[in-house]
Short mmCIF file of C-alpha atoms in Angstrom, two decimals:
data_model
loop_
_atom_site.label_atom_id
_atom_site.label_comp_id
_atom_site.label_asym_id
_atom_site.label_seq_id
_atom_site.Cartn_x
_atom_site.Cartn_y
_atom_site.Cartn_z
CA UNK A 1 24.05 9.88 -34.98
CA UNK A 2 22.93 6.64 -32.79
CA UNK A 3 20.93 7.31 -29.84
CA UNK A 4 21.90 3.20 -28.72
CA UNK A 5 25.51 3.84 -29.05
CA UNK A 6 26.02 7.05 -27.56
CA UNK A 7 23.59 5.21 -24.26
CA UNK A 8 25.43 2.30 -24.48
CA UNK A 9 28.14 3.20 -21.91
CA UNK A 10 25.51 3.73 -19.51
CA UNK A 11 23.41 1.08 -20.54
CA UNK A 12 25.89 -1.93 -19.77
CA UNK A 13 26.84 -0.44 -16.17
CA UNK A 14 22.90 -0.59 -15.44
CA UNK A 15 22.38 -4.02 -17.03
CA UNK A 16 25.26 -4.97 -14.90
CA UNK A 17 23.25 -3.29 -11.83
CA UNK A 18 20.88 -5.39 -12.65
CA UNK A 19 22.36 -8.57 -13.34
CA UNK A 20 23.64 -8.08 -9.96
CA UNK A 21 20.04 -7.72 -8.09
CA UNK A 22 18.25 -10.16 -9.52
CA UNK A 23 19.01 -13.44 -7.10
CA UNK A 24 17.79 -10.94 -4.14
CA UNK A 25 14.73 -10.44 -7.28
CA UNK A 26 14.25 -13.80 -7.36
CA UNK A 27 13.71 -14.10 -3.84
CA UNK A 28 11.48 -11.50 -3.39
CA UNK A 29 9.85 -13.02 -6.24
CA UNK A 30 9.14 -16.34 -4.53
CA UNK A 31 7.38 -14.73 -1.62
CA UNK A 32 4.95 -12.85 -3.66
CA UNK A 33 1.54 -14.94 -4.84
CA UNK A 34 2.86 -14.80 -8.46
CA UNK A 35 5.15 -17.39 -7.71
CA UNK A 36 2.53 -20.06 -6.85
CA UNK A 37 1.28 -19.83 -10.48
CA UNK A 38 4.10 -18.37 -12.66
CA UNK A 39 7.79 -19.18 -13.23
CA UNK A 40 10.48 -15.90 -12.37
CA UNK A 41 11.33 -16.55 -16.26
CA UNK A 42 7.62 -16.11 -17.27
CA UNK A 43 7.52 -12.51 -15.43
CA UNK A 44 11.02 -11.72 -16.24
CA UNK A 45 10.48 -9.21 -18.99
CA UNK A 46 7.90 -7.62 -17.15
CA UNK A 47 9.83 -7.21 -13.85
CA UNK A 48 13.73 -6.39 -15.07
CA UNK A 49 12.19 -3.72 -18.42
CA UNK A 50 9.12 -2.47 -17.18
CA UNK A 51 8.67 -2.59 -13.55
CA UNK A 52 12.58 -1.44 -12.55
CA UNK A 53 13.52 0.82 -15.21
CA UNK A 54 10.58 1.79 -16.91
CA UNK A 55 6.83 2.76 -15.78
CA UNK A 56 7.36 2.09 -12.60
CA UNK A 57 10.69 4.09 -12.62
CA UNK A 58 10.52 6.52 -14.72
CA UNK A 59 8.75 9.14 -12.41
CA UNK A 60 11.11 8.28 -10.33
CA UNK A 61 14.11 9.51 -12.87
CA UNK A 62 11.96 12.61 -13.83
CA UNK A 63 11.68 13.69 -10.09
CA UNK A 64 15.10 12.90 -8.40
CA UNK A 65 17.75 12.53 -11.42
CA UNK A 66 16.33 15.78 -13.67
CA UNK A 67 14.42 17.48 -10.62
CA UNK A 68 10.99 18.47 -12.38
CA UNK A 69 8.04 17.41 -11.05
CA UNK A 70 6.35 18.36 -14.20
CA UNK A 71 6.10 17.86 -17.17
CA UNK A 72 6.16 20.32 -19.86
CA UNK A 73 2.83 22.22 -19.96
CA UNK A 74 1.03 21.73 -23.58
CA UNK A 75 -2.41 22.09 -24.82
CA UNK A 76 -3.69 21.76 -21.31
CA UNK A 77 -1.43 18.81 -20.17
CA UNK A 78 1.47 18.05 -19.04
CA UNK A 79 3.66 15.72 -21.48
CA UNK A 80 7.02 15.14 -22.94
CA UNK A 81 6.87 15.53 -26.83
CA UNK A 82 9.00 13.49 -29.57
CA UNK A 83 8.64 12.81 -33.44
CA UNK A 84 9.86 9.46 -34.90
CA UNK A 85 10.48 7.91 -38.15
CA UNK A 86 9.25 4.31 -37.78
CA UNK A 87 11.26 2.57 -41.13
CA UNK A 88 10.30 -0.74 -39.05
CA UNK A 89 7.08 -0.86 -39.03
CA UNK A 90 5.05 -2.74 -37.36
CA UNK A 91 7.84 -2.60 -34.84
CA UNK A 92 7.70 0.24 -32.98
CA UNK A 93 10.02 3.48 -33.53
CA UNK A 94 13.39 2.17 -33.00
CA UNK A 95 12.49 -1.15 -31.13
CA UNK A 96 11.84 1.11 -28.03
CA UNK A 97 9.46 -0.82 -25.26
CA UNK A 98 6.96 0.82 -24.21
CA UNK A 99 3.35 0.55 -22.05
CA UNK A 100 0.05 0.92 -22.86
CA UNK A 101 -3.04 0.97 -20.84
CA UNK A 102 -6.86 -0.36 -22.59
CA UNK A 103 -9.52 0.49 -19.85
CA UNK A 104 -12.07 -2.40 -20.89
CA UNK A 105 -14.49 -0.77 -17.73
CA UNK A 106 -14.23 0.79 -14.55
CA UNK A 107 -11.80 -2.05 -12.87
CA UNK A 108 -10.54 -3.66 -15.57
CA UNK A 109 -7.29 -2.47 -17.34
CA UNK A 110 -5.57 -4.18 -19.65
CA UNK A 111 -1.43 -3.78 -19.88
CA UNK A 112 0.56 -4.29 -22.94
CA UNK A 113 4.38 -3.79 -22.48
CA UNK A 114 6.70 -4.24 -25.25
CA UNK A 115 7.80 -3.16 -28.36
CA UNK A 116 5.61 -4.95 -31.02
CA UNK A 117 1.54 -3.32 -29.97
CA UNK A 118 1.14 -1.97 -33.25
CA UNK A 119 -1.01 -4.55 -35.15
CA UNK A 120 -2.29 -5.79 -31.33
CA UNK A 121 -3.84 -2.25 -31.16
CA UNK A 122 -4.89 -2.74 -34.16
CA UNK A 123 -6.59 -5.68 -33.71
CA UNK A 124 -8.03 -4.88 -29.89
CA UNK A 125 -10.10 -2.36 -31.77
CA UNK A 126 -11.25 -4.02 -34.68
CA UNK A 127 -11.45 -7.94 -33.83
CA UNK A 128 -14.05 -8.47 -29.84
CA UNK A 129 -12.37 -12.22 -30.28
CA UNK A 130 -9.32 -10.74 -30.18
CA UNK A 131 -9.73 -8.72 -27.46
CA UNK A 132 -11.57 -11.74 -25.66
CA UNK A 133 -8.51 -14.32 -25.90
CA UNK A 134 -6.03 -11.82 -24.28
CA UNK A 135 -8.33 -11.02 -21.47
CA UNK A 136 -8.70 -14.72 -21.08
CA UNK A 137 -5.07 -15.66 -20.94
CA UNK A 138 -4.02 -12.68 -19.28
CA UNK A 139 -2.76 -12.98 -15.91
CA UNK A 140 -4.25 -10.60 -13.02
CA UNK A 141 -2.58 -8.14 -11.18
CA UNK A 142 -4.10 -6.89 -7.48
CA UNK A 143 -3.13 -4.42 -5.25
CA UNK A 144 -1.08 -6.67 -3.42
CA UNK A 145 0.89 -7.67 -6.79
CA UNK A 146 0.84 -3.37 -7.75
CA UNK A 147 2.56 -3.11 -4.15
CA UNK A 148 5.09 -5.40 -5.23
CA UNK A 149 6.26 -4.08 -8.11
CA UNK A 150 6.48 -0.63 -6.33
CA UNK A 151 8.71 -2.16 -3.89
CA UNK A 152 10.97 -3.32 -6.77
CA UNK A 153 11.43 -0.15 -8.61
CA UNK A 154 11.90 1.42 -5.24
CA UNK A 155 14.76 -1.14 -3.95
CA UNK A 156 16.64 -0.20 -7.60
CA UNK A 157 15.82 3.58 -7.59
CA UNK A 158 19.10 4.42 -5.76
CA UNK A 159 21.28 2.23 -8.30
CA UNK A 160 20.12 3.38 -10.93
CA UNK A 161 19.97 7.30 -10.09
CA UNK A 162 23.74 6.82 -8.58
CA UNK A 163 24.53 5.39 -11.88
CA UNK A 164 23.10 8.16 -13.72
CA UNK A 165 24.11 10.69 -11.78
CA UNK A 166 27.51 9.52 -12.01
CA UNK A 167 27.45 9.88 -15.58
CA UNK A 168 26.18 13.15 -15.64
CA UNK A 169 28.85 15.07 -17.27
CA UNK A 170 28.56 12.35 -19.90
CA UNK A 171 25.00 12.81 -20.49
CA UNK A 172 24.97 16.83 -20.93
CA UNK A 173 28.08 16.24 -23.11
CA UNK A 174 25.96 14.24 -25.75
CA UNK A 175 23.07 16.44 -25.46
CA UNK A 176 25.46 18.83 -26.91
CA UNK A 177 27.10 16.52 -29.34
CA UNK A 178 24.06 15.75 -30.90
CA UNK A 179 22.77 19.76 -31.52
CA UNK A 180 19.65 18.67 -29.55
CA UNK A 181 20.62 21.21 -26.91
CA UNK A 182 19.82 23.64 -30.06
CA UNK A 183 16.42 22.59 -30.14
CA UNK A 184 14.61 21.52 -26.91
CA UNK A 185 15.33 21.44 -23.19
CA UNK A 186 17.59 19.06 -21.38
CA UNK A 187 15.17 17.30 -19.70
CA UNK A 188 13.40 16.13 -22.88
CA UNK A 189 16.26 15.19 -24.58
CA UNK A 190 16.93 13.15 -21.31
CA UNK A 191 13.50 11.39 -20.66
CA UNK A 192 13.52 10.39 -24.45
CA UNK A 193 17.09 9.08 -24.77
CA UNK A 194 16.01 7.57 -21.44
CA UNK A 195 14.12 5.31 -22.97
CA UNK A 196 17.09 4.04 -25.70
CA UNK A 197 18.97 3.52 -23.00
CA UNK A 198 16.78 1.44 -20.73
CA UNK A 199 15.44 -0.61 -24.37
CA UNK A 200 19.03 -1.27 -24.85
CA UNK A 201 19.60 -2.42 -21.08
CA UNK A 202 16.17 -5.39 -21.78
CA UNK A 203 17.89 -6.39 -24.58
CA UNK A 204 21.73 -6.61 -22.96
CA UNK A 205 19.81 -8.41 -20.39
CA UNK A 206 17.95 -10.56 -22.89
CA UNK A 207 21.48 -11.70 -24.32
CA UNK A 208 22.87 -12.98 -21.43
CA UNK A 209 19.32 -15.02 -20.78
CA UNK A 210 18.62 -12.38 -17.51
CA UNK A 211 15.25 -12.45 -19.00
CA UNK A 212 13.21 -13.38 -21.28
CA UNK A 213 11.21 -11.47 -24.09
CA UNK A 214 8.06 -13.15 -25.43
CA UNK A 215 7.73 -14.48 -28.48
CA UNK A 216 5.52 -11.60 -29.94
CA UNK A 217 7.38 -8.81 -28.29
CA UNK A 218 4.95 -8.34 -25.95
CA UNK A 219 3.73 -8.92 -22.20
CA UNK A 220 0.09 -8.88 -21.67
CA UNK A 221 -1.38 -8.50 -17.80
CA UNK A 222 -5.04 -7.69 -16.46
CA UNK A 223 -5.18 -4.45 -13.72
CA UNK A 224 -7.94 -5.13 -11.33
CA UNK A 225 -8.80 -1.66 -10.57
#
């Protein structure tokens, strides 16, 4: 069983979405204040992985392609629940990019998107220095940048749900194949393949030089609170 190449159908006709967007991106991009300091390519990742398909987009999927608008209920929270077998480590379980949030105080976060955070989180808790040089070098993000990236996931929302609703029948169809429907609910087999699917899309768009992943696997950003 392969979670990529079951998603992969769906993943090129989203990368191709995409691919399609981003000169209308691009100029977006060059009337926001990032542009002053930063080159589209340097922000690339960031925008085309994180911002349009993935924590900016995801509630988005959650709410108006699977209809909940919550999460399953579990020791007093609400949260989608997975176990993985990392055989990669320290890459993360099956390359998957992913977020994370450090609160350093009350309006200070910092980001790390990507798919390599293991020995960074590592080293954020044991090594101040560390810690120190990324919040040096990391670029800010304001309100007015946080309202930009909303706008972004929101101009792509209705591609990407037509595209996944279009594909519904395939979807449910390998939720079956796979015996997960056995096990656990549609919806979090969905939200979890979800995020094979839109992993595969970065890199798709990563080999045709749509964007560009750092060199460590990771994007690093400040969130002035």
């Amino acid at each position: 069983m392969n979670l990529y190449e079951y998603g992969r159908l769906i993943a090129e006709q989203i990368a191709e979405s995409v691919i399609q967007e981003i000169p209308s991106i691009k100029v977006k991009y060059l009337d926001s204040e990032l542009s002053s300091k930063y080159d589209f390519k340097e922000w690339s990742f960031f925008l085309l992985s994180d911002v349009l398909l993935d924590n900016w987009q995801i509630n988005n999927v959650e709410a108006e392609f699977l209809k909940k608008d919550e999460r399953p209920r579990r020791h007093g929270k609400n949260y989608y629940y997975s176990i993985m077998e990392n055989i990669e480590y320290p890459k993360e379980n099956f390359g998957i990019y992913g977020n994370q949030y450090h609160s350093l105080n009350d309006s200070i976060a910092l980001v790390v998107y990507g798919n390599n955070r293991n020995i960074v989180n590592s080293k954020i808790k044991k090594d101040k220095s560390y810690l120190d040089s990324l919040v040096n070098n990391a670029p800010k993000i304001t309100n007015v940048e946080m309202e930009f990236f909303e706008q972004l996931a929101s101009d792509f929302k209705p591609k990407l749900l037509n595209i996944l609703t279009d594909n519904k029948r395939y979807i449910h169809s390998i939720y079956k194949k796979t015996g997960y429907e056995n096990e656990i609910s549609f919806e979090e087999f969905f939200i979890w393949w979800y995020h094979f699917i839109y992993t595969d899309i970065t890199n798709i768009l990563a080999k045709h030089n749509e964007l560009q992943i750092p060199q460590d696997g990771n994007f690093y950003c400040l969130i002035m609170k």
